[in-house]
CSV table of C-alpha atoms and ligand atoms in Angstrom, one decimal:
chain,number,residue,atom,x,y,z
A,1,UNK,CA,2.5,23.8,-15.2
A,2,UNK,CA,0.6,20.7,-14.2
A,3,UNK,CA,-0.1,19.4,-10.7
A,4,UNK,CA,0.8,15.8,-9.9
A,5,UNK,CA,0.6,13.9,-6.6
A,6,UNK,CA,3.2,11.3,-5.7
A,7,UNK,CA,2.0,8.8,-3.1
A,8,UNK,CA,4.6,6.9,-1.1
A,9,UNK,CA,4.4,5.0,2.2
A,10,UNK,CA,7.1,2.3,2.5
A,11,UNK,CA,10.9,2.3,2.5
A,12,UNK,CA,11.4,1.2,-1.1
A,13,UNK,CA,9.0,3.9,-2.4
A,14,UNK,CA,10.9,6.7,-0.8
A,15,UNK,CA,14.0,5.4,-2.5
A,16,UNK,CA,12.3,5.0,-5.9
A,17,UNK,CA,10.6,8.4,-5.6
A,18,UNK,CA,13.9,10.1,-4.9
A,19,UNK,CA,15.0,9.4,-8.5
A,20,UNK,CA,11.9,11.0,-10.0
A,21,UNK,CA,12.0,13.8,-7.6
A,22,UNK,CA,15.6,14.6,-8.6
A,23,UNK,CA,14.7,14.5,-12.3
A,24,UNK,CA,11.8,16.9,-11.7
A,25,UNK,CA,14.0,19.2,-9.7
A,26,UNK,CA,16.8,19.2,-12.3
A,27,UNK,CA,14.9,19.1,-15.6
A,28,UNK,CA,11.1,19.4,-15.3
A,29,UNK,CA,10.5,22.0,-12.5
A,30,UNK,CA,8.9,24.5,-14.9
A,31,UNK,CA,6.4,21.8,-16.1
A,32,UNK,CA,5.6,19.6,-13.1
A,33,UNK,CA,4.5,20.7,-9.7
A,34,UNK,CA,4.8,17.6,-7.5
A,35,UNK,CA,3.1,17.2,-4.1
A,36,UNK,CA,4.3,14.3,-2.1
A,37,UNK,CA,1.8,12.4,0.1
A,38,UNK,CA,3.1,9.9,2.6
A,39,UNK,CA,0.5,7.3,3.7
A,40,UNK,CA,2.4,6.7,7.0
A,41,UNK,CA,2.7,2.9,6.3
A,42,UNK,CA,6.3,3.1,7.5
A,43,UNK,CA,7.0,5.5,10.3
A,44,UNK,CA,10.1,4.7,12.3
A,45,UNK,CA,12.8,7.3,11.8
A,46,UNK,CA,15.1,4.7,10.2
A,47,UNK,CA,12.3,3.3,7.9
A,48,UNK,CA,11.1,6.7,6.7
A,49,UNK,CA,12.5,10.1,7.7
A,50,UNK,CA,16.2,9.1,7.1
A,51,UNK,CA,15.5,8.6,3.4
A,52,UNK,CA,13.9,12.0,2.9
A,53,UNK,CA,16.9,13.8,4.5
A,54,UNK,CA,19.6,11.7,3.0
A,55,UNK,CA,18.3,11.4,-0.5
A,56,UNK,CA,17.2,15.0,-0.8
A,57,UNK,CA,13.5,14.2,-1.2
A,58,UNK,CA,11.2,17.2,-0.5
A,59,UNK,CA,9.3,16.5,2.7
A,60,UNK,CA,5.8,15.2,2.3
A,61,UNK,CA,3.2,17.9,2.2
A,62,UNK,CA,0.8,15.5,3.9
A,63,UNK,CA,1.2,12.4,6.1
A,64,UNK,CA,-1.8,10.3,6.6
A,65,UNK,CA,-0.2,8.4,9.5
A,66,UNK,CA,-2.0,5.2,8.5
A,67,UNK,CA,0.5,3.1,10.4
A,68,UNK,CA,0.5,-0.7,10.8
A,69,UNK,CA,-2.4,-3.1,10.8
A,70,UNK,CA,-4.0,-5.9,9.0
A,71,UNK,CA,-4.3,-5.5,5.2
A,72,UNK,CA,-7.9,-4.4,5.1
A,73,UNK,CA,-7.6,-1.9,8.0
A,74,UNK,CA,-4.3,-0.4,6.7
A,75,UNK,CA,-5.4,-0.2,3.1
A,76,UNK,CA,-8.9,1.1,4.0
A,77,UNK,CA,-7.4,4.0,6.1
A,78,UNK,CA,-5.2,5.0,3.2
A,79,UNK,CA,-7.9,4.7,0.7
A,80,UNK,CA,-10.2,7.0,2.7
A,81,UNK,CA,-7.5,9.5,3.4
A,82,UNK,CA,-6.2,9.6,-0.2
A,83,UNK,CA,-9.6,9.9,-1.7
A,84,UNK,CA,-10.2,13.1,0.4
A,85,UNK,CA,-6.9,14.5,-0.7
A,86,UNK,CA,-7.5,13.7,-4.4
A,87,UNK,CA,-11.0,15.3,-4.3
A,88,UNK,CA,-9.6,18.4,-2.7
A,89,UNK,CA,-6.5,18.8,-4.8
A,90,UNK,CA,-7.8,17.4,-8.1
A,91,UNK,CA,-4.4,16.6,-9.5
A,92,UNK,CA,-3.7,16.1,-13.2
A,93,UNK,CA,-2.0,12.7,-12.5
A,94,UNK,CA,-1.2,10.5,-9.5
A,95,UNK,CA,2.2,8.7,-9.4
A,96,UNK,CA,2.5,5.4,-7.6
A,97,UNK,CA,5.5,3.0,-7.1
A,98,UNK,CA,5.9,-0.7,-6.8
A,99,UNK,CA,3.5,-3.1,-5.0
A,100,UNK,CA,2.7,-2.1,-1.4
A,101,UNK,CA,-0.6,-1.5,0.2
A,102,UNK,CA,0.1,2.3,-0.3
A,103,UNK,CA,0.4,1.6,-4.1
A,104,UNK,CA,-2.9,-0.2,-4.1
A,105,UNK,CA,-4.8,2.4,-2.1
A,106,UNK,CA,-3.5,5.3,-4.2
A,107,UNK,CA,-4.2,3.5,-7.6
A,108,UNK,CA,-7.7,2.6,-6.5
A,109,UNK,CA,-8.6,6.0,-5.1
A,110,UNK,CA,-7.3,7.8,-8.1
A,111,UNK,CA,-8.7,5.5,-10.8
A,112,UNK,CA,-12.2,5.7,-9.3
A,113,UNK,CA,-12.1,9.5,-9.4
A,114,UNK,CA,-11.0,9.2,-13.0
A,115,UNK,CA,-7.6,10.7,-12.2
A,116,UNK,CA,-4.9,9.1,-14.5
A,117,UNK,CA,-2.5,6.9,-12.6
A,118,UNK,CA,1.2,6.5,-13.6
A,119,UNK,CA,2.5,3.2,-12.2
A,120,UNK,CA,6.3,3.1,-11.9
A,121,UNK,CA,7.6,-0.5,-11.7
A,122,UNK,CA,4.6,-1.9,-13.6
A,123,UNK,CA,4.4,-5.4,-15.0
A,124,UNK,CA,6.3,-7.3,-12.3
A,125,UNK,CA,4.9,-10.7,-11.4
A,126,UNK,CA,5.8,-13.5,-9.1
A,127,UNK,CA,2.8,-15.6,-10.3
A,128,UNK,CA,2.1,-16.3,-6.6
A,129,UNK,CA,-1.2,-14.7,-5.6
A,130,UNK,CA,-0.6,-15.6,-1.9
A,131,UNK,CA,1.8,-12.7,-1.9
A,132,UNK,CA,-0.1,-9.5,-1.0
A,133,UNK,CA,2.2,-7.7,-3.3
A,134,UNK,CA,1.1,-9.7,-6.3
A,135,UNK,CA,-2.5,-8.7,-5.8
A,136,UNK,CA,-1.4,-5.1,-5.3
A,137,UNK,CA,0.6,-5.1,-8.6
A,138,UNK,CA,-2.2,-6.6,-10.6
A,139,UNK,CA,-4.9,-4.2,-9.4
A,140,UNK,CA,-2.5,-1.2,-9.7
A,141,UNK,CA,-1.5,-2.2,-13.3
A,142,UNK,CA,-5.1,-2.7,-14.4
A,143,UNK,CA,-6.1,0.7,-12.9
A,144,UNK,CA,-3.3,2.7,-14.5
A,145,UNK,CA,-3.1,4.9,-17.5
A,146,UNK,CA,0.7,5.1,-17.8
A,147,UNK,CA,2.6,1.9,-17.1
A,148,UNK,CA,6.4,2.3,-16.7
A,149,UNK,CA,7.9,-1.2,-17.0
A,150,UNK,CA,11.5,-1.6,-15.9
A,151,UNK,CA,12.3,-4.7,-17.9
A,152,UNK,CA,11.2,-6.5,-21.1
A,153,UNK,CA,9.9,-9.4,-18.9
A,154,UNK,CA,7.5,-6.9,-17.3
A,155,UNK,CA,6.3,-5.8,-20.7
A,156,UNK,CA,5.7,-9.4,-21.6
A,157,UNK,CA,3.8,-10.0,-18.4
A,158,UNK,CA,1.5,-7.0,-19.1
A,159,UNK,CA,0.9,-8.2,-22.6
A,160,UNK,CA,-0.2,-11.6,-21.4
A,161,UNK,CA,-2.8,-9.9,-19.2
A,162,UNK,CA,-4.1,-7.9,-22.2
A,163,UNK,CA,-2.2,-4.7,-21.4
A,164,UNK,CA,-0.2,-3.3,-24.3
A,165,UNK,CA,0.8,0.1,-25.6
A,166,UNK,CA,-2.3,1.7,-27.1
A,167,UNK,CA,-2.2,3.5,-30.4
A,168,UNK,CA,-5.0,5.8,-29.3
A,169,UNK,CA,-4.2,9.5,-29.4
A,170,UNK,CA,-5.1,10.0,-25.7
A,171,UNK,CA,-4.1,7.3,-23.3
A,172,UNK,CA,-6.7,6.2,-20.6
A,173,UNK,CA,-7.0,3.3,-18.2
A,174,UNK,CA,-8.8,1.4,-21.0
A,175,UNK,CA,-6.2,2.4,-23.6
A,176,UNK,CA,-3.0,2.7,-21.6
A,177,UNK,CA,0.5,3.8,-22.5
A,178,UNK,CA,3.1,1.1,-21.7
A,179,UNK,CA,6.7,2.1,-21.7
A,180,UNK,CA,9.9,0.1,-21.3
A,181,UNK,CA,11.9,2.8,-19.4
A,182,UNK,CA,14.6,1.1,-17.3
A,183,UNK,CA,14.7,1.0,-13.5
A,184,UNK,CA,14.7,4.0,-11.3
A,185,UNK,CA,16.6,2.0,-8.7
A,186,UNK,CA,19.4,1.6,-11.1
A,187,UNK,CA,19.4,5.4,-11.6
A,188,UNK,CA,19.8,5.8,-7.9
A,189,UNK,CA,22.5,3.2,-7.6
A,190,UNK,CA,24.6,5.0,-10.2
A,191,UNK,CA,23.9,8.4,-8.6
A,192,UNK,CA,24.5,7.5,-5.0
A,193,UNK,CA,27.3,4.9,-5.3
A,194,UNK,CA,29.7,7.8,-6.2
A,195,UNK,CA,28.7,9.6,-3.0
A,196,UNK,CA,29.2,6.7,-0.7
A,197,UNK,CA,32.5,6.2,1.2
A,198,UNK,CA,34.0,4.7,4.4
A,199,UNK,CA,32.1,7.1,6.6
A,200,UNK,CA,28.9,5.3,5.6
A,201,UNK,CA,30.1,2.0,6.9
A,202,UNK,CA,27.8,1.0,9.7
A,203,UNK,CA,29.5,0.2,13.0
A,204,UNK,CA,33.1,-1.0,12.6
A,205,UNK,CA,32.6,-2.8,9.3
A,206,UNK,CA,35.0,-0.9,7.2
A,207,UNK,CA,37.9,-3.1,6.3
A,208,UNK,CA,36.1,-6.3,7.3
A,209,UNK,CA,35.1,-9.1,4.9
A,210,UNK,CA,31.4,-9.9,5.2
A,211,UNK,CA,28.2,-11.2,3.6
A,212,UNK,CA,25.0,-9.2,3.8
A,213,UNK,CA,21.4,-10.4,4.4
A,214,UNK,CA,18.0,-8.9,4.6
A,215,UNK,CA,14.8,-10.7,5.5
A,216,UNK,CA,11.3,-9.2,5.8
A,217,UNK,CA,8.7,-11.1,3.7
A,218,UNK,CA,5.6,-12.2,5.6
A,219,UNK,CA,6.2,-15.8,4.5
A,220,UNK,CA,9.7,-15.8,5.9
A,221,UNK,CA,9.0,-13.9,9.1
A,222,UNK,CA,5.5,-14.8,10.4
A,223,UNK,CA,6.2,-18.5,10.9
A,224,UNK,CA,8.9,-18.8,13.6
A,225,UNK,CA,10.0,-22.2,12.3
A,226,UNK,CA,10.7,-20.7,8.8
A,227,UNK,CA,12.5,-17.7,10.3
A,228,UNK,CA,14.5,-20.0,12.5
A,229,UNK,CA,15.4,-22.1,9.5
A,230,UNK,CA,16.7,-19.1,7.6
A,231,UNK,CA,18.7,-17.8,10.5
A,232,UNK,CA,20.2,-21.2,11.1
A,233,UNK,CA,21.1,-21.4,7.4
A,234,UNK,CA,22.9,-18.1,7.7
A,235,UNK,CA,24.7,-19.2,10.9
A,236,UNK,CA,25.9,-22.3,9.1
A,237,UNK,CA,27.1,-20.4,6.1
A,238,UNK,CA,28.9,-18.0,8.3
A,239,UNK,CA,30.7,-20.9,10.0
A,240,UNK,CA,31.4,-22.9,6.8
A,241,UNK,CA,32.7,-20.0,4.9
A,242,UNK,CA,34.3,-18.3,8.0
A,243,UNK,CA,32.6,-15.0,7.2
A,244,UNK,CA,30.8,-12.4,9.1
A,245,UNK,CA,27.1,-12.1,8.1
A,246,UNK,CA,25.6,-8.6,8.6
A,247,UNK,CA,21.8,-8.4,8.9
A,248,UNK,CA,20.2,-5.0,9.0
A,249,UNK,CA,16.9,-6.2,10.4
A,250,UNK,CA,13.5,-4.9,9.3
A,251,UNK,CA,11.3,-4.1,12.3
A,252,UNK,CA,8.8,-6.7,11.2
A,253,UNK,CA,11.5,-9.4,11.5
A,254,UNK,CA,12.9,-7.9,14.7
A,255,UNK,CA,9.4,-8.2,16.3
A,256,UNK,CA,9.3,-11.9,15.4
A,257,UNK,CA,12.8,-12.9,16.8
A,258,UNK,CA,11.4,-13.8,20.2
A,259,UNK,CA,9.1,-16.4,18.7
A,260,UNK,CA,11.8,-18.5,17.0
A,261,UNK,CA,12.5,-21.9,18.6
A,262,UNK,CA,14.7,-21.4,21.8
A,263,UNK,CA,17.5,-23.8,20.7
A,264,UNK,CA,17.9,-22.0,17.4
A,265,UNK,CA,17.8,-18.6,19.1
A,266,UNK,CA,20.5,-19.7,21.5
A,267,UNK,CA,22.8,-20.8,18.5
A,268,UNK,CA,22.2,-17.5,16.6
A,269,UNK,CA,22.8,-15.3,19.6
A,270,UNK,CA,26.0,-17.2,20.5
A,271,UNK,CA,27.4,-17.0,16.9
A,272,UNK,CA,29.8,-14.1,16.8
A,273,UNK,CA,29.8,-14.3,13.0
A,274,UNK,CA,26.1,-13.2,12.9
A,275,UNK,CA,25.8,-9.5,13.3
A,276,UNK,CA,22.2,-8.2,13.6
A,277,UNK,CA,22.1,-4.4,13.2
A,278,UNK,CA,19.2,-1.8,12.9
A,279,UNK,CA,17.8,-1.0,9.5
A,280,UNK,CA,20.4,0.8,7.5
A,281,UNK,CA,20.0,4.2,5.8
A,282,UNK,CA,20.2,4.1,2.0
A,283,UNK,CA,23.8,5.3,1.9
A,284,UNK,CA,24.8,2.8,4.5
A,285,UNK,CA,23.0,0.1,2.6
A,286,UNK,CA,24.7,1.0,-0.6
A,287,UNK,CA,28.0,0.9,1.2
A,288,UNK,CA,27.1,-2.6,2.6
A,289,UNK,CA,26.1,-3.9,-0.8
A,290,UNK,CA,29.2,-2.5,-2.5
A,291,UNK,CA,31.5,-4.1,0.1
A,292,UNK,CA,29.6,-7.4,0.7
A,293,UNK,CA,31.1,-10.5,-0.9
A,294,UNK,CA,27.7,-12.2,-1.2
A,295,UNK,CA,24.1,-11.2,-0.6
A,296,UNK,CA,21.2,-13.2,0.8
A,297,UNK,CA,17.8,-11.6,0.6
A,298,UNK,CA,14.0,-11.8,0.1
A,299,UNK,CA,13.8,-8.1,-0.8
A,300,UNK,CA,12.8,-7.1,-4.3
A,301,UNK,CA,15.0,-4.0,-4.2
A,302,UNK,CA,18.1,-5.6,-2.7
A,303,UNK,CA,18.0,-8.4,-5.3
A,304,UNK,CA,18.4,-5.8,-8.0
A,305,UNK,CA,21.1,-3.8,-6.1
A,306,UNK,CA,23.0,-7.0,-5.6
A,307,UNK,CA,23.0,-7.4,-9.4
A,308,UNK,CA,23.9,-3.7,-10.0
A,309,UNK,CA,27.0,-4.2,-7.7
A,310,UNK,CA,27.8,-7.5,-9.3
A,311,UNK,CA,27.5,-9.6,-6.2
A,312,UNK,CA,26.5,-13.3,-6.0
A,313,UNK,CA,22.9,-13.3,-4.9
A,314,UNK,CA,21.0,-15.9,-3.0
A,315,UNK,CA,17.2,-15.3,-3.1
A,316,UNK,CA,15.5,-16.5,0.1
A,317,UNK,CA,12.3,-17.2,-1.9
A,318,UNK,CA,10.9,-19.9,-4.2
A,319,UNK,CA,10.2,-17.5,-7.0
A,320,UNK,CA,11.3,-14.0,-8.1
A,321,UNK,CA,9.9,-11.1,-10.1
A,322,UNK,CA,13.4,-10.4,-11.3
A,323,UNK,CA,13.8,-13.6,-13.3
A,324,UNK,CA,16.4,-12.1,-15.6
A,325,UNK,CA,19.0,-12.0,-12.8
A,326,UNK,CA,18.7,-15.7,-12.2
A,327,UNK,CA,18.7,-16.4,-15.9
A,328,UNK,CA,22.0,-14.5,-16.2
A,329,UNK,CA,23.4,-16.9,-13.6
A,330,UNK,CA,23.9,-14.2,-11.0
A,331,UNK,CA,21.3,-15.5,-8.6
A,332,UNK,CA,20.1,-18.7,-7.1
A,333,UNK,CA,16.6,-19.3,-5.6
A,334,UNK,CA,17.1,-21.2,-2.3
A,335,UNK,CA,13.8,-20.6,-0.5
A,336,UNK,CA,14.0,-20.9,3.3
A,337,UNK,CA,15.8,-24.3,3.0
A,338,UNK,CA,18.9,-24.7,5.0
A,339,UNK,CA,20.6,-27.2,2.7
A,340,UNK,CA,19.9,-25.2,-0.5
A,341,UNK,CA,21.0,-21.9,1.0
A,342,UNK,CA,24.3,-23.5,2.2
A,343,UNK,CA,24.9,-25.2,-1.1
A,344,UNK,CA,24.1,-22.1,-3.1
A,345,UNK,CA,26.6,-20.1,-1.0
A,346,UNK,CA,29.3,-22.8,-1.5
A,347,UNK,CA,28.7,-23.0,-5.2
A,348,UNK,CA,29.1,-19.2,-5.5
A,349,UNK,CA,32.3,-19.2,-3.5
A,350,UNK,CA,33.7,-21.8,-5.8
A,351,UNK,CA,32.4,-20.2,-9.0
A,352,UNK,CA,31.3,-16.6,-8.6
A,353,UNK,CA,28.9,-15.2,-11.3
A,354,UNK,CA,30.6,-13.4,-14.2
A,355,UNK,CA,27.7,-12.3,-16.4
A,356,UNK,CA,26.0,-9.1,-15.6
A,357,UNK,CA,24.2,-7.8,-18.7
A,358,UNK,CA,22.7,-4.3,-18.9
A,359,UNK,CA,19.1,-5.3,-18.0
A,360,UNK,CA,17.9,-2.2,-16.2
A,361,UNK,CA,18.4,0.7,-18.6
A,362,UNK,CA,21.0,3.4,-18.8
A,363,UNK,CA,20.5,5.2,-15.5
A,364,UNK,CA,18.0,7.7,-17.0
A,365,UNK,CA,14.8,5.9,-16.3
A,366,UNK,CA,13.4,8.8,-14.2
A,367,UNK,CA,14.0,11.4,-17.0
A,368,UNK,CA,12.3,9.1,-19.5
A,369,UNK,CA,9.3,8.7,-17.1
A,370,UNK,CA,9.0,12.5,-16.6
A,371,UNK,CA,9.2,13.1,-20.3
A,372,UNK,CA,6.4,10.7,-21.0
A,373,UNK,CA,4.3,12.2,-18.2
A,374,UNK,CA,4.8,15.6,-19.8
A,375,UNK,CA,3.8,14.4,-23.2
A,376,UNK,CA,0.7,12.8,-21.8
A,377,UNK,CA,-0.2,16.0,-20.0
A,378,UNK,CA,0.5,18.0,-23.2
A,379,UNK,CA,3.2,20.2,-21.7
B,401,LIG,C1,5.8,-3.6,3.3
B,401,LIG,C2,5.2,-4.1,1.9
B,401,LIG,C3,6.3,-4.9,1.2
B,401,LIG,C4,7.6,-4.2,1.1
B,401,LIG,C5,8.1,-3.7,2.5
B,401,LIG,C6,9.3,-2.9,2.3
B,401,LIG,C7,2.8,-4.4,1.8
B,401,LIG,C8,1.7,-5.4,1.8
B,401,LIG,N1,4.0,-4.9,2.1
B,401,LIG,O1,6.0,-4.8,4.1
B,401,LIG,O2,5.8,-5.2,-0.1
B,401,LIG,O3,8.5,-5.1,0.6
B,401,LIG,O4,7.0,-2.9,3.1
B,401,LIG,O5,10.0,-2.8,3.5
B,401,LIG,O6,2.6,-3.2,1.6
B,401,LIG,N2,6.9,-1.8,11.4
B,401,LIG,C9,7.5,-1.0,12.3
B,401,LIG,N3,7.9,0.2,12.0
B,401,LIG,C10,7.8,0.8,10.7
B,401,LIG,C11,7.1,0.0,9.8
B,401,LIG,C12,6.7,-1.3,10.1
B,401,LIG,O7,7.7,-1.4,13.5
B,401,LIG,O8,8.2,1.9,10.5
B,401,LIG,C13,6.6,-3.2,11.8
B,401,LIG,C14,5.2,-3.3,12.4
B,401,LIG,O9,5.2,-4.3,13.3
B,401,LIG,C15,4.3,-3.7,11.2
B,401,LIG,C16,5.3,-4.6,10.4
B,401,LIG,O10,6.6,-4.0,10.6
B,401,LIG,O11,3.2,-4.4,11.6
B,401,LIG,C17,5.0,-4.8,8.9
B,401,LIG,O12,4.9,-3.5,8.3
B,401,LIG,P1,4.0,-3.3,7.0
B,401,LIG,O13,4.2,-2.0,6.4
B,401,LIG,O14,2.6,-3.7,7.2
B,401,LIG,O15,4.6,-4.4,6.0
B,401,LIG,P2,6.1,-4.7,5.6
B,401,LIG,O16,6.5,-6.0,6.1
B,401,LIG,O17,7.0,-3.5,6.0
B,402,LIG,N1,17.3,-0.7,2.3
B,402,LIG,C1,17.8,0.2,3.2
B,402,LIG,N2,18.2,-0.2,4.4
B,402,LIG,C2,18.0,-1.5,4.9
B,402,LIG,C3,17.4,-2.4,4.0
B,402,LIG,C4,17.1,-2.0,2.7
B,402,LIG,O1,18.1,1.4,2.8
B,402,LIG,O2,18.3,-1.8,6.0
B,402,LIG,C5,17.0,-0.3,0.9
B,402,LIG,C6,17.6,-1.2,-0.1
B,402,LIG,O3,18.9,-0.7,-0.4
B,402,LIG,C7,16.6,-1.0,-1.3
B,402,LIG,C8,15.3,-0.9,-0.6
B,402,LIG,O4,15.6,-0.5,0.7
B,402,LIG,O5,16.9,0.2,-2.0
B,402,LIG,C9,14.5,-2.2,-0.6
B,402,LIG,O6,13.5,-2.0,0.2
B,402,LIG,P1,12.9,-3.3,1.0
B,402,LIG,O7,13.8,-4.4,1.1
B,402,LIG,O8,12.4,-2.7,2.3
B,402,LIG,O9,11.5,-3.6,0.2
B,402,LIG,P2,11.3,-4.4,-1.2
B,402,LIG,O10,12.2,-3.9,-2.2
B,402,LIG,O11,11.4,-5.8,-0.9
B,402,LIG,O12,9.9,-4.0,-1.5
């Protein structure tokens, strides 16, 4: 039996970790003893606890309660707390997910203690270093010993930065193992979609036709004019297409609503086709995605889920890490531009996407990852 530590902190990480947790529980429980450490980056009940209970993730053994703050303060608190835990527990491997400040802190703390890091969702790039996530991804990938890339594009990105699968007998951060393993979020979508039904419809949405939107990126929320532009675009789409738009709102965005220009705020609040609701649980979100007719988002995870459920996707960004979705014709980049968002929606109403190739594996990414971790740990 080997001891591993999984570090999570933000909503998408609880979701991704649930797939690996399930694989350990069902297939690797005699080999891997996993301790979950929560950095406390997300802390509201509907941003954290709900995922542990709903997705059957073992409760975190430790919560660092790092909370919100500027990047340096938040990451610094996590780094300090995680270093203490890693020194005390001396795990055989640390598992990190995605690209948040929790990912960065865990990868740095572990790598400097010479504890091997397994990065799940390695190799994603936006090629925009103004995104905090891009810095987090690059540093995490370059500190990792096992890199689990969900797509061929991710493998290509790593290669162009000099990271490719080593032929050495023992992987290390200088000679890493790079694996094209599929996407754990696809595993989850397959697993949970079967368990989702009408009872997971938030509010009275069952039976209604609607579009779905999520917005939380700093570049879309922190400037009130940009956020106002996106909400106006959604309001206009709702009116043009005569469709309800449901927006489960991230707390970051909720906190910025008061700052948007008053005339836009008045229009949004008066539009009965715009329905802002609290953050959804994962099962509610899967229900919303399965039943939505179109999805507008700046979220990484929601982009992929839109594709898994074969929905037309409008990306509220200028670039995406999931380029293969746009290349397949299932997504359009529209930024925060009112006209482009409206046009993309109209185009998809007229000609919905039809091509959804199998880009994200076969639903067994988590098992593949656990298997490679066991091989690396010689068990
Ligand atoms: C973080 C990640 C982002 C990811 C997102 C997933 C970084 C740099 N960003 O962004 O990559 O896409 O999580 O959702 O790590 N807040 C609450 N309650 C909470 C959590 C947050 O009110 O439970 C509010 C606070 O005002 C906080 C703000 O949201 O300041 C931002 O939270 P933070 O975790 O810093 O960044 P996210 O925008 O959530
Ligand atoms: N999600 C959720 N409830 C919501 C919004 C998103 O459960 O109200 C899920 C979504 O289905 C996906 C994940 O959260 O699995 C994506 O996380 P998020 O958008 O917060 O972050 P990102 O993927 O952009 O890092």
